[in-house]
């Protein structure tokens, strides 16, 4: 949500979407005379002032913090000074400006509440991820200490493996969620050579019994093909593809994944029995938030993060970022 009018807070200028501050004012705010001016009126009452550059300033207190609406010209509250090569700054009435201040105050409060909730959400997500990694580590310890001669332990081991797979599934979901929120992160991170088959095989293990379905994921062919990519996406890519195939497959029919090396390329083909994509939709399936007509009819489960947003746009962005 954009702010309506420009303001300065903690020596940082934020421009407005309805009224804009001039480039000259932005530059002058860095000068010592302007800094002293704003420091001086911090202790003064709320209201209109004129800055050293002749522009209107309105001092407003928000949560015991000074905020200055600035860089504009309000009738009867600015000096009639013209500067060489200065872009035009419109003069607005006091009533209009007061209304904009009131409206912008509501926007700032909404922004602050959003930031508060976002901070709580991030802290909670961090704690959950930490607990998830601990459960994953402990379950892996139990799997590694398996004694094949102990029949009782075999049954326990089967349950522990299910827990381990579910925890890895949760981790994949977190990674997808993080990426959907910060798609710019594709440009960051270290690259390394990833064994494609092994990554798909790991996701196959994780998706066993997914959502109470016994959909077999059958591999055709085997390969040691390596591909250089961002480490963080080595598992997100096969996870999104296979999860989508399992989620929308008909009944418990198998999902087939074939690996075929041709010269220096590896072709991975995923086949499943699911809703078809109509010809007029083919160019739309990579668009953000697009969902095929037959898919909507077939399965309405989930929040939509995995299908509508991630499968379409995130997969496309991952592929494009790797050439």
PDB file of C-alpha atoms in Angstrom:
ATOM      1  CA  UNK A   1       0.000   0.000   0.000  1.00  0.00           C
ATOM      2  CA  UNK A   2       1.585   3.254  -1.185  1.00  0.00           C
ATOM      3  CA  UNK A   3       1.799   6.447   0.854  1.00  0.00           C
ATOM      4  CA  UNK A   4      -0.130   9.401  -0.519  1.00  0.00           C
ATOM      5  CA  UNK A   5       2.179  12.292   0.365  1.00  0.00           C
ATOM      6  CA  UNK A   6       5.940  12.537   0.907  1.00  0.00           C
ATOM      7  CA  UNK A   7       7.367  12.501   4.427  1.00  0.00           C
ATOM      8  CA  UNK A   8      10.644  12.222   6.265  1.00  0.00           C
ATOM      9  CA  UNK A   9      11.138  10.029   9.322  1.00  0.00           C
ATOM     10  CA  UNK A  10      14.446   9.152  10.955  1.00  0.00           C
ATOM     11  CA  UNK A  11      16.203  11.147   8.186  1.00  0.00           C
ATOM     12  CA  UNK A  12      14.708   8.869   5.537  1.00  0.00           C
ATOM     13  CA  UNK A  13      12.481  10.316   2.790  1.00  0.00           C
ATOM     14  CA  UNK A  14       9.467   8.413   1.452  1.00  0.00           C
ATOM     15  CA  UNK A  15       7.811   9.878  -1.626  1.00  0.00           C
ATOM     16  CA  UNK A  16       4.048  10.028  -2.150  1.00  0.00           C
ATOM     17  CA  UNK A  17       1.817   8.612  -4.881  1.00  0.00           C
ATOM     18  CA  UNK A  18      -0.603  11.579  -5.013  1.00  0.00           C
ATOM     19  CA  UNK A  19       1.802  14.424  -4.198  1.00  0.00           C
ATOM     20  CA  UNK A  20       5.488  14.110  -5.063  1.00  0.00           C
ATOM     21  CA  UNK A  21       8.408  15.938  -3.548  1.00  0.00           C
ATOM     22  CA  UNK A  22      10.881  17.707  -5.805  1.00  0.00           C
ATOM     23  CA  UNK A  23      14.353  16.347  -6.558  1.00  0.00           C
ATOM     24  CA  UNK A  24      15.789  19.612  -5.253  1.00  0.00           C
ATOM     25  CA  UNK A  25      14.066  19.151  -1.900  1.00  0.00           C
ATOM     26  CA  UNK A  26      15.430  15.607  -1.601  1.00  0.00           C
ATOM     27  CA  UNK A  27      18.960  16.908  -2.196  1.00  0.00           C
ATOM     28  CA  UNK A  28      18.567  19.878   0.177  1.00  0.00           C
ATOM     29  CA  UNK A  29      17.379  17.595   3.000  1.00  0.00           C
ATOM     30  CA  UNK A  30      20.920  16.218   3.150  1.00  0.00           C
ATOM     31  CA  UNK A  31      22.305  19.661   3.979  1.00  0.00           C
ATOM     32  CA  UNK A  32      23.126  20.651   7.537  1.00  0.00           C
ATOM     33  CA  UNK A  33      20.672  23.567   7.571  1.00  0.00           C
ATOM     34  CA  UNK A  34      17.740  21.223   6.865  1.00  0.00           C
ATOM     35  CA  UNK A  35      18.903  18.656   9.395  1.00  0.00           C
ATOM     36  CA  UNK A  36      19.074  21.344  12.086  1.00  0.00           C
ATOM     37  CA  UNK A  37      15.626  22.614  11.085  1.00  0.00           C
ATOM     38  CA  UNK A  38      13.956  19.210  11.499  1.00  0.00           C
ATOM     39  CA  UNK A  39      15.786  18.609  14.761  1.00  0.00           C
ATOM     40  CA  UNK A  40      14.564  21.957  16.075  1.00  0.00           C
ATOM     41  CA  UNK A  41      10.859  21.504  15.269  1.00  0.00           C
ATOM     42  CA  UNK A  42      10.789  17.997  16.784  1.00  0.00           C
ATOM     43  CA  UNK A  43      10.131  19.638  20.143  1.00  0.00           C
ATOM     44  CA  UNK A  44       7.492  21.998  18.741  1.00  0.00           C
ATOM     45  CA  UNK A  45       3.719  21.380  18.470  1.00  0.00           C
ATOM     46  CA  UNK A  46       2.085  19.615  15.546  1.00  0.00           C
ATOM     47  CA  UNK A  47       1.277  21.918  12.657  1.00  0.00           C
ATOM     48  CA  UNK A  48       2.559  23.778   9.622  1.00  0.00           C
ATOM     49  CA  UNK A  49       6.120  25.094   9.203  1.00  0.00           C
ATOM     50  CA  UNK A  50       8.285  26.366   6.362  1.00  0.00           C
ATOM     51  CA  UNK A  51      11.573  24.607   5.713  1.00  0.00           C
ATOM     52  CA  UNK A  52      14.810  26.477   4.773  1.00  0.00           C
ATOM     53  CA  UNK A  53      14.101  25.720   1.114  1.00  0.00           C
ATOM     54  CA  UNK A  54      10.710  27.420   1.301  1.00  0.00           C
ATOM     55  CA  UNK A  55       8.592  24.245   1.093  1.00  0.00           C
ATOM     56  CA  UNK A  56       5.696  23.319   3.360  1.00  0.00           C
ATOM     57  CA  UNK A  57       6.413  21.035   6.310  1.00  0.00           C
ATOM     58  CA  UNK A  58       3.746  19.549   8.555  1.00  0.00           C
ATOM     59  CA  UNK A  59       4.945  18.132  11.863  1.00  0.00           C
ATOM     60  CA  UNK A  60       2.899  15.101  12.925  1.00  0.00           C
ATOM     61  CA  UNK A  61       3.363  12.848  15.960  1.00  0.00           C
ATOM     62  CA  UNK A  62       2.746   9.132  15.447  1.00  0.00           C
ATOM     63  CA  UNK A  63       3.250   6.760  18.385  1.00  0.00           C
ATOM     64  CA  UNK A  64       5.507   9.254  20.160  1.00  0.00           C
ATOM     65  CA  UNK A  65       7.646   9.628  17.046  1.00  0.00           C
ATOM     66  CA  UNK A  66       8.027  12.746  14.879  1.00  0.00           C
ATOM     67  CA  UNK A  67       7.010  12.476  11.260  1.00  0.00           C
ATOM     68  CA  UNK A  68       7.345  15.383   8.827  1.00  0.00           C
ATOM     69  CA  UNK A  69       5.224  15.703   5.698  1.00  0.00           C
ATOM     70  CA  UNK A  70       7.457  17.751   3.439  1.00  0.00           C
ATOM     71  CA  UNK A  71       8.629  18.809  -0.019  1.00  0.00           C
ATOM     72  CA  UNK A  72       5.224  20.154  -1.122  1.00  0.00           C
ATOM     73  CA  UNK A  73       3.543  23.542  -1.341  1.00  0.00           C
ATOM     74  CA  UNK A  74       0.374  24.170   0.641  1.00  0.00           C
ATOM     75  CA  UNK A  75      -1.407  27.495   0.171  1.00  0.00           C
ATOM     76  CA  UNK A  76      -0.351  30.089   2.798  1.00  0.00           C
ATOM     77  CA  UNK A  77       2.328  27.717   4.184  1.00  0.00           C
ATOM     78  CA  UNK A  78       5.288  28.108   1.820  1.00  0.00           C
ATOM     79  CA  UNK A  79       7.685  30.797   0.580  1.00  0.00           C
ATOM     80  CA  UNK A  80       7.223  31.928  -2.995  1.00  0.00           C
ATOM     81  CA  UNK A  81      10.740  31.129  -4.107  1.00  0.00           C
ATOM     82  CA  UNK A  82      11.624  29.849  -7.584  1.00  0.00           C
ATOM     83  CA  UNK A  83      14.726  27.832  -8.307  1.00  0.00           C
ATOM     84  CA  UNK A  84      16.547  27.409 -11.569  1.00  0.00           C
ATOM     85  CA  UNK A  85      15.643  24.181 -13.439  1.00  0.00           C
ATOM     86  CA  UNK A  86      13.239  23.112 -10.680  1.00  0.00           C
ATOM     87  CA  UNK A  87      10.392  20.865 -11.788  1.00  0.00           C
ATOM     88  CA  UNK A  88       6.884  22.169 -11.205  1.00  0.00           C
ATOM     89  CA  UNK A  89       5.507  21.646  -7.683  1.00  0.00           C
ATOM     90  CA  UNK A  90       1.747  22.091  -7.518  1.00  0.00           C
ATOM     91  CA  UNK A  91       0.168  24.237  -4.797  1.00  0.00           C
ATOM     92  CA  UNK A  92      -2.685  22.514  -2.937  1.00  0.00           C
ATOM     93  CA  UNK A  93      -5.222  23.895  -0.504  1.00  0.00           C
ATOM     94  CA  UNK A  94      -4.904  23.369   3.243  1.00  0.00           C
ATOM     95  CA  UNK A  95      -8.154  21.391   3.324  1.00  0.00           C
ATOM     96  CA  UNK A  96      -6.995  18.942   0.663  1.00  0.00           C
ATOM     97  CA  UNK A  97      -3.628  18.533   2.358  1.00  0.00           C
ATOM     98  CA  UNK A  98      -5.245  17.948   5.773  1.00  0.00           C
ATOM     99  CA  UNK A  99      -7.438  15.248   4.235  1.00  0.00           C
ATOM    100  CA  UNK A 100      -4.386  13.615   2.679  1.00  0.00           C
ATOM    101  CA  UNK A 101      -2.586  13.694   6.048  1.00  0.00           C
ATOM    102  CA  UNK A 102      -5.525  11.965   7.715  1.00  0.00           C
ATOM    103  CA  UNK A 103      -5.774   9.327   4.988  1.00  0.00           C
ATOM    104  CA  UNK A 104      -2.023   8.753   4.986  1.00  0.00           C
ATOM    105  CA  UNK A 105      -2.079   8.306   8.766  1.00  0.00           C
ATOM    106  CA  UNK A 106      -4.513   5.404   8.295  1.00  0.00           C
ATOM    107  CA  UNK A 107      -2.211   3.875   5.685  1.00  0.00           C
ATOM    108  CA  UNK A 108       0.775   4.135   8.028  1.00  0.00           C
ATOM    109  CA  UNK A 109      -1.163   2.433  10.832  1.00  0.00           C
ATOM    110  CA  UNK A 110      -2.152  -0.395   8.480  1.00  0.00           C
ATOM    111  CA  UNK A 111       1.483  -0.732   7.391  1.00  0.00           C
ATOM    112  CA  UNK A 112       2.638  -0.837  10.999  1.00  0.00           C
ATOM    113  CA  UNK A 113       0.096  -3.518  11.922  1.00  0.00           C
ATOM    114  CA  UNK A 114       1.137  -5.547   8.875  1.00  0.00           C
ATOM    115  CA  UNK A 115       4.799  -5.282   9.901  1.00  0.00           C
ATOM    116  CA  UNK A 116       3.910  -6.348  13.455  1.00  0.00           C
ATOM    117  CA  UNK A 117       1.995  -9.397  12.256  1.00  0.00           C
ATOM    118  CA  UNK A 118       4.688 -10.205   9.702  1.00  0.00           C
ATOM    119  CA  UNK A 119       7.322 -10.116  12.447  1.00  0.00           C
ATOM    120  CA  UNK A 120       5.256 -12.477  14.639  1.00  0.00           C
ATOM    121  CA  UNK A 121       4.728 -14.785  11.667  1.00  0.00           C
ATOM    122  CA  UNK A 122       8.453 -14.874  10.835  1.00  0.00           C
ATOM    123  CA  UNK A 123       9.415 -15.582  14.457  1.00  0.00           C
ATOM    124  CA  UNK A 124       6.842 -18.374  14.662  1.00  0.00           C
ATOM    125  CA  UNK A 125       7.940 -19.850  11.346  1.00  0.00           C
ATOM    126  CA  UNK A 126      11.565 -19.761  12.486  1.00  0.00           C
ATOM    127  CA  UNK A 127      10.716 -21.649  15.685  1.00  0.00           C
ATOM    128  CA  UNK A 128       8.634 -24.239  13.814  1.00  0.00           C
ATOM    129  CA  UNK A 129      11.437 -24.796  11.317  1.00  0.00           C
ATOM    130  CA  UNK A 130      13.874 -25.301  14.166  1.00  0.00           C
ATOM    131  CA  UNK A 131      11.597 -27.895  15.820  1.00  0.00           C
ATOM    132  CA  UNK A 132      11.049 -29.558  12.457  1.00  0.00           C
ATOM    133  CA  UNK A 133      14.794 -29.927  11.879  1.00  0.00           C
ATOM    134  CA  UNK A 134      15.241 -31.423  15.368  1.00  0.00           C
ATOM    135  CA  UNK A 135      12.507 -34.023  14.755  1.00  0.00           C
ATOM    136  CA  UNK A 136      14.082 -34.807  11.387  1.00  0.00           C
ATOM    137  CA  UNK A 137      17.513 -35.251  12.974  1.00  0.00           C
ATOM    138  CA  UNK A 138      16.229 -37.507  15.778  1.00  0.00           C
ATOM    139  CA  UNK A 139      14.189 -39.694  13.422  1.00  0.00           C
ATOM    140  CA  UNK A 140      17.242 -40.074  11.169  1.00  0.00           C
ATOM    141  CA  UNK A 141      19.271 -41.148  14.196  1.00  0.00           C
ATOM    142  CA  UNK A 142      16.755 -43.912  14.912  1.00  0.00           C
ATOM    143  CA  UNK A 143      16.805 -45.070  11.279  1.00  0.00           C
ATOM    144  CA  UNK A 144      20.611 -45.210  11.279  1.00  0.00           C
ATOM    145  CA  UNK A 145      20.672 -47.291  14.485  1.00  0.00           C
ATOM    146  CA  UNK A 146      18.320 -49.946  13.023  1.00  0.00           C
ATOM    147  CA  UNK A 147      18.943 -53.549  14.113  1.00  0.00           C
ATOM    148  CA  UNK A 148      17.520 -55.850  11.409  1.00  0.00           C
ATOM    149  CA  UNK A 149      17.376 -58.797  13.831  1.00  0.00           C
ATOM    150  CA  UNK A 150      14.950 -57.064  16.160  1.00  0.00           C
ATOM    151  CA  UNK A 151      11.384 -57.767  14.909  1.00  0.00           C
ATOM    152  CA  UNK A 152       9.783 -55.259  17.273  1.00  0.00           C
ATOM    153  CA  UNK A 153      12.172 -52.609  16.088  1.00  0.00           C
ATOM    154  CA  UNK A 154      11.182 -53.292  12.457  1.00  0.00           C
ATOM    155  CA  UNK A 155       7.648 -52.140  13.169  1.00  0.00           C
ATOM    156  CA  UNK A 156       8.866 -49.081  15.037  1.00  0.00           C
ATOM    157  CA  UNK A 157      11.312 -48.338  12.228  1.00  0.00           C
ATOM    158  CA  UNK A 158       8.499 -48.309   9.666  1.00  0.00           C
ATOM    159  CA  UNK A 159       6.657 -45.642  11.664  1.00  0.00           C
ATOM    160  CA  UNK A 160       9.838 -43.640  12.219  1.00  0.00           C
ATOM    161  CA  UNK A 161      10.505 -43.663   8.463  1.00  0.00           C
ATOM    162  CA  UNK A 162       7.020 -42.305   7.866  1.00  0.00           C
ATOM    163  CA  UNK A 163       7.667 -39.535  10.391  1.00  0.00           C
ATOM    164  CA  UNK A 164      11.007 -38.808   8.755  1.00  0.00           C
ATOM    165  CA  UNK A 165       9.412 -38.581   5.310  1.00  0.00           C
ATOM    166  CA  UNK A 166       6.671 -36.272   6.591  1.00  0.00           C
ATOM    167  CA  UNK A 167       9.249 -34.007   8.217  1.00  0.00           C
ATOM    168  CA  UNK A 168      11.192 -33.798   4.968  1.00  0.00           C
ATOM    169  CA  UNK A 169       7.932 -33.004   3.186  1.00  0.00           C
ATOM    170  CA  UNK A 170       7.307 -30.147   5.652  1.00  0.00           C
ATOM    171  CA  UNK A 171      10.834 -28.848   4.985  1.00  0.00           C
ATOM    172  CA  UNK A 172      10.167 -28.869   1.231  1.00  0.00           C
ATOM    173  CA  UNK A 173       6.905 -26.983   1.801  1.00  0.00           C
ATOM    174  CA  UNK A 174       8.758 -24.353   3.839  1.00  0.00           C
ATOM    175  CA  UNK A 175      11.342 -23.929   1.081  1.00  0.00           C
ATOM    176  CA  UNK A 176       8.613 -23.487  -1.525  1.00  0.00           C
ATOM    177  CA  UNK A 177       6.840 -20.961   0.703  1.00  0.00           C
ATOM    178  CA  UNK A 178      10.052 -18.978   1.269  1.00  0.00           C
ATOM    179  CA  UNK A 179      10.729 -18.920  -2.451  1.00  0.00           C
ATOM    180  CA  UNK A 180       7.181 -17.839  -3.326  1.00  0.00           C
ATOM    181  CA  UNK A 181       7.574 -14.878  -0.936  1.00  0.00           C
ATOM    182  CA  UNK A 182      11.016 -13.934  -2.205  1.00  0.00           C
ATOM    183  CA  UNK A 183      11.305 -14.851  -5.866  1.00  0.00           C
ATOM    184  CA  UNK A 184      14.151 -12.298  -6.192  1.00  0.00           C
ATOM    185  CA  UNK A 185      16.219 -14.753  -4.154  1.00  0.00           C
ATOM    186  CA  UNK A 186      16.664 -16.811  -7.326  1.00  0.00           C
ATOM    187  CA  UNK A 187      19.533 -14.538  -8.252  1.00  0.00           C
ATOM    188  CA  UNK A 188      21.305 -15.252  -4.956  1.00  0.00           C
ATOM    189  CA  UNK A 189      22.892 -18.333  -3.462  1.00  0.00           C
ATOM    190  CA  UNK A 190      25.710 -20.656  -4.462  1.00  0.00           C
ATOM    191  CA  UNK A 191      25.577 -22.996  -7.424  1.00  0.00           C
ATOM    192  CA  UNK A 192      26.788 -26.563  -7.494  1.00  0.00           C
ATOM    193  CA  UNK A 193      26.439 -29.710  -9.603  1.00  0.00           C
ATOM    194  CA  UNK A 194      23.345 -31.665  -8.593  1.00  0.00           C
ATOM    195  CA  UNK A 195      22.709 -35.348  -9.352  1.00  0.00           C
ATOM    196  CA  UNK A 196      19.271 -35.072 -10.949  1.00  0.00           C
ATOM    197  CA  UNK A 197      18.208 -38.708 -10.461  1.00  0.00           C
ATOM    198  CA  UNK A 198      19.134 -38.674  -6.769  1.00  0.00           C
ATOM    199  CA  UNK A 199      17.112 -35.524  -6.158  1.00  0.00           C
ATOM    200  CA  UNK A 200      14.041 -37.004  -7.838  1.00  0.00           C
ATOM    201  CA  UNK A 201      14.544 -40.247  -5.913  1.00  0.00           C
ATOM    202  CA  UNK A 202      14.665 -38.375  -2.607  1.00  0.00           C
ATOM    203  CA  UNK A 203      11.382 -36.606  -3.413  1.00  0.00           C
ATOM    204  CA  UNK A 204       9.850 -39.951  -4.411  1.00  0.00           C
ATOM    205  CA  UNK A 205      10.679 -41.256  -0.925  1.00  0.00           C
ATOM    206  CA  UNK A 206       9.225 -38.153   0.734  1.00  0.00           C
ATOM    207  CA  UNK A 207       5.940 -38.405  -1.198  1.00  0.00           C
ATOM    208  CA  UNK A 208       5.225 -42.032  -0.278  1.00  0.00           C
ATOM    209  CA  UNK A 209       1.698 -42.142   1.146  1.00  0.00           C
ATOM    210  CA  UNK A 210       1.230 -38.421   0.457  1.00  0.00           C
ATOM    211  CA  UNK A 211      -2.168 -37.198   1.741  1.00  0.00           C
ATOM    212  CA  UNK A 212      -3.186 -40.769   2.551  1.00  0.00           C
ATOM    213  CA  UNK A 213      -2.845 -41.852  -1.082  1.00  0.00           C
ATOM    214  CA  UNK A 214      -0.808 -44.861  -2.158  1.00  0.00           C
ATOM    215  CA  UNK A 215       0.231 -43.465  -5.513  1.00  0.00           C
ATOM    216  CA  UNK A 216       3.335 -45.307  -6.729  1.00  0.00           C
ATOM    217  CA  UNK A 217       6.025 -43.200  -8.364  1.00  0.00           C
ATOM    218  CA  UNK A 218       7.737 -45.449 -10.891  1.00  0.00           C
ATOM    219  CA  UNK A 219      11.133 -44.588 -12.365  1.00  0.00           C
ATOM    220  CA  UNK A 220      12.161 -45.667 -15.860  1.00  0.00           C
ATOM    221  CA  UNK A 221      15.874 -45.585 -16.538  1.00  0.00           C
ATOM    222  CA  UNK A 222      18.731 -44.482 -14.327  1.00  0.00           C
ATOM    223  CA  UNK A 223      21.396 -41.845 -14.773  1.00  0.00           C
ATOM    224  CA  UNK A 224      24.379 -40.159 -13.109  1.00  0.00           C
ATOM    225  CA  UNK A 225      23.688 -36.942 -15.008  1.00  0.00           C
ATOM    226  CA  UNK A 226      24.717 -33.799 -13.122  1.00  0.00           C
ATOM    227  CA  UNK A 227      23.406 -30.298 -13.657  1.00  0.00           C
ATOM    228  CA  UNK A 228      24.759 -27.048 -12.221  1.00  0.00           C
ATOM    229  CA  UNK A 229      22.091 -25.098 -10.378  1.00  0.00           C
ATOM    230  CA  UNK A 230      21.393 -23.132  -7.211  1.00  0.00           C
ATOM    231  CA  UNK A 231      21.583 -25.593  -4.322  1.00  0.00           C
ATOM    232  CA  UNK A 232      18.369 -24.345  -2.734  1.00  0.00           C
ATOM    233  CA  UNK A 233      16.349 -25.312  -5.816  1.00  0.00           C
ATOM    234  CA  UNK A 234      17.789 -28.763  -6.448  1.00  0.00           C
ATOM    235  CA  UNK A 235      14.911 -30.279  -4.477  1.00  0.00           C
ATOM    236  CA  UNK A 236      12.222 -27.625  -4.968  1.00  0.00           C
ATOM    237  CA  UNK A 237      12.053 -28.299  -8.714  1.00  0.00           C
ATOM    238  CA  UNK A 238      11.398 -32.085  -8.543  1.00  0.00           C
ATOM    239  CA  UNK A 239       9.205 -31.604  -5.477  1.00  0.00           C
ATOM    240  CA  UNK A 240       6.849 -29.185  -7.235  1.00  0.00           C
ATOM    241  CA  UNK A 241       6.613 -31.394 -10.315  1.00  0.00           C
ATOM    242  CA  UNK A 242       6.086 -34.708  -8.507  1.00  0.00           C
ATOM    243  CA  UNK A 243       3.804 -33.325  -5.798  1.00  0.00           C
ATOM    244  CA  UNK A 244       1.573 -31.835  -8.456  1.00  0.00           C
ATOM    245  CA  UNK A 245       1.487 -35.118 -10.407  1.00  0.00           C
ATOM    246  CA  UNK A 246       0.625 -37.153  -7.285  1.00  0.00           C
ATOM    247  CA  UNK A 247      -1.945 -34.637  -6.089  1.00  0.00           C
ATOM    248  CA  UNK A 248      -3.913 -34.635  -9.333  1.00  0.00           C
ATOM    249  CA  UNK A 249      -3.507 -38.250 -10.437  1.00  0.00           C
ATOM    250  CA  UNK A 250      -6.694 -40.271 -10.793  1.00  0.00           C
ATOM    251  CA  UNK A 251      -7.237 -42.718  -7.912  1.00  0.00           C
ATOM    252  CA  UNK A 252      -4.007 -44.539  -7.135  1.00  0.00           C
ATOM    253  CA  UNK A 253      -2.735 -44.857 -10.685  1.00  0.00           C
ATOM    254  CA  UNK A 254       1.062 -44.641 -10.926  1.00  0.00           C
ATOM    255  CA  UNK A 255       3.081 -41.571 -11.763  1.00  0.00           C
ATOM    256  CA  UNK A 256       5.888 -42.481 -14.153  1.00  0.00           C
ATOM    257  CA  UNK A 257       9.180 -40.635 -14.380  1.00  0.00           C
ATOM    258  CA  UNK A 258      11.520 -41.508 -17.235  1.00  0.00           C
ATOM    259  CA  UNK A 259      15.153 -40.443 -17.546  1.00  0.00           C
ATOM    260  CA  UNK A 260      16.787 -40.402 -20.968  1.00  0.00           C
ATOM    261  CA  UNK A 261      20.245 -39.051 -21.795  1.00  0.00           C
ATOM    262  CA  UNK A 262      20.730 -37.818 -25.338  1.00  0.00           C
ATOM    263  CA  UNK A 263      24.226 -36.502 -25.998  1.00  0.00           C
ATOM    264  CA  UNK A 264      24.865 -33.812 -23.353  1.00  0.00           C
ATOM    265  CA  UNK A 265      21.233 -33.435 -22.311  1.00  0.00           C
ATOM    266  CA  UNK A 266      18.994 -35.257 -19.868  1.00  0.00           C
ATOM    267  CA  UNK A 267      15.280 -35.500 -20.655  1.00  0.00           C
ATOM    268  CA  UNK A 268      13.003 -36.077 -17.658  1.00  0.00           C
ATOM    269  CA  UNK A 269       9.416 -36.938 -18.564  1.00  0.00           C
ATOM    270  CA  UNK A 270       6.671 -37.145 -15.940  1.00  0.00           C
ATOM    271  CA  UNK A 271       3.462 -38.941 -16.902  1.00  0.00           C
ATOM    272  CA  UNK A 272       0.287 -39.389 -14.869  1.00  0.00           C
ATOM    273  CA  UNK A 273      -3.458 -39.945 -15.240  1.00  0.00           C
ATOM    274  CA  UNK A 274      -4.988 -36.608 -14.347  1.00  0.00           C
ATOM    275  CA  UNK A 275      -7.026 -33.644 -15.615  1.00  0.00           C
ATOM    276  CA  UNK A 276      -6.133 -32.593 -19.135  1.00  0.00           C
ATOM    277  CA  UNK A 277      -5.011 -29.134 -20.148  1.00  0.00           C
ATOM    278  CA  UNK A 278      -7.119 -27.695 -22.949  1.00  0.00           C
ATOM    279  CA  UNK A 279      -5.324 -26.389 -26.034  1.00  0.00           C
ATOM    280  CA  UNK A 280      -6.385 -22.793 -25.410  1.00  0.00           C
ATOM    281  CA  UNK A 281      -4.838 -22.968 -21.924  1.00  0.00           C
ATOM    282  CA  UNK A 282      -1.328 -24.130 -22.876  1.00  0.00           C
ATOM    283  CA  UNK A 283       0.127 -20.615 -23.027  1.00  0.00           C
ATOM    284  CA  UNK A 284      -1.536 -19.650 -19.741  1.00  0.00           C
ATOM    285  CA  UNK A 285      -0.362 -22.449 -17.450  1.00  0.00           C
ATOM    286  CA  UNK A 286       2.889 -20.659 -16.605  1.00  0.00           C
ATOM    287  CA  UNK A 287       1.076 -17.482 -15.602  1.00  0.00           C
ATOM    288  CA  UNK A 288       0.894 -16.624 -11.924  1.00  0.00           C
ATOM    289  CA  UNK A 289      -2.409 -17.590 -10.246  1.00  0.00           C
ATOM    290  CA  UNK A 290      -3.726 -19.378 -13.349  1.00  0.00           C
ATOM    291  CA  UNK A 291      -5.461 -22.709 -12.811  1.00  0.00           C
ATOM    292  CA  UNK A 292      -6.797 -24.948 -15.577  1.00  0.00           C
ATOM    293  CA  UNK A 293     -10.548 -25.420 -15.905  1.00  0.00           C
ATOM    294  CA  UNK A 294     -10.354 -29.191 -15.538  1.00  0.00           C
ATOM    295  CA  UNK A 295      -8.004 -28.895 -12.554  1.00  0.00           C
ATOM    296  CA  UNK A 296     -10.494 -26.715 -10.679  1.00  0.00           C
ATOM    297  CA  UNK A 297     -13.249 -29.267 -11.274  1.00  0.00           C
ATOM    298  CA  UNK A 298     -11.020 -32.188 -10.314  1.00  0.00           C
ATOM    299  CA  UNK A 299      -9.377 -31.019  -7.085  1.00  0.00           C
ATOM    300  CA  UNK A 300     -10.124 -28.031  -4.869  1.00  0.00           C
ATOM    301  CA  UNK A 301      -7.922 -29.171  -2.014  1.00  0.00           C
ATOM    302  CA  UNK A 302      -5.256 -26.991  -0.451  1.00  0.00           C
ATOM    303  CA  UNK A 303      -4.476 -23.312  -0.066  1.00  0.00           C
ATOM    304  CA  UNK A 304      -3.458 -22.726  -3.651  1.00  0.00           C
ATOM    305  CA  UNK A 305       0.132 -21.835  -2.823  1.00  0.00           C
ATOM    306  CA  UNK A 306       1.454 -25.067  -4.290  1.00  0.00           C
ATOM    307  CA  UNK A 307      -0.650 -25.036  -7.444  1.00  0.00           C
ATOM    308  CA  UNK A 308      -1.844 -21.615  -8.448  1.00  0.00           C
ATOM    309  CA  UNK A 309       1.173 -19.565  -7.509  1.00  0.00           C
ATOM    310  CA  UNK A 310       4.143 -21.898  -7.271  1.00  0.00           C
ATOM    311  CA  UNK A 311       3.665 -24.467 -10.008  1.00  0.00           C
ATOM    312  CA  UNK A 312       2.946 -21.825 -12.615  1.00  0.00           C
ATOM    313  CA  UNK A 313       5.245 -18.889 -11.959  1.00  0.00           C
ATOM    314  CA  UNK A 314       7.883 -20.260  -9.578  1.00  0.00           C
ATOM    315  CA  UNK A 315       8.836 -23.223 -11.760  1.00  0.00           C
ATOM    316  CA  UNK A 316       9.097 -20.928 -14.758  1.00  0.00           C
ATOM    317  CA  UNK A 317      11.284 -18.474 -12.855  1.00  0.00           C
ATOM    318  CA  UNK A 318      13.571 -21.247 -11.565  1.00  0.00           C
ATOM    319  CA  UNK A 319      14.073 -22.589 -15.088  1.00  0.00           C
ATOM    320  CA  UNK A 320      14.665 -19.127 -16.565  1.00  0.00           C
ATOM    321  CA  UNK A 321      17.197 -18.265 -13.877  1.00  0.00           C
ATOM    322  CA  UNK A 322      19.236 -21.316 -14.891  1.00  0.00           C
ATOM    323  CA  UNK A 323      19.180 -20.557 -18.597  1.00  0.00           C
TER     324      UNK A 323
END
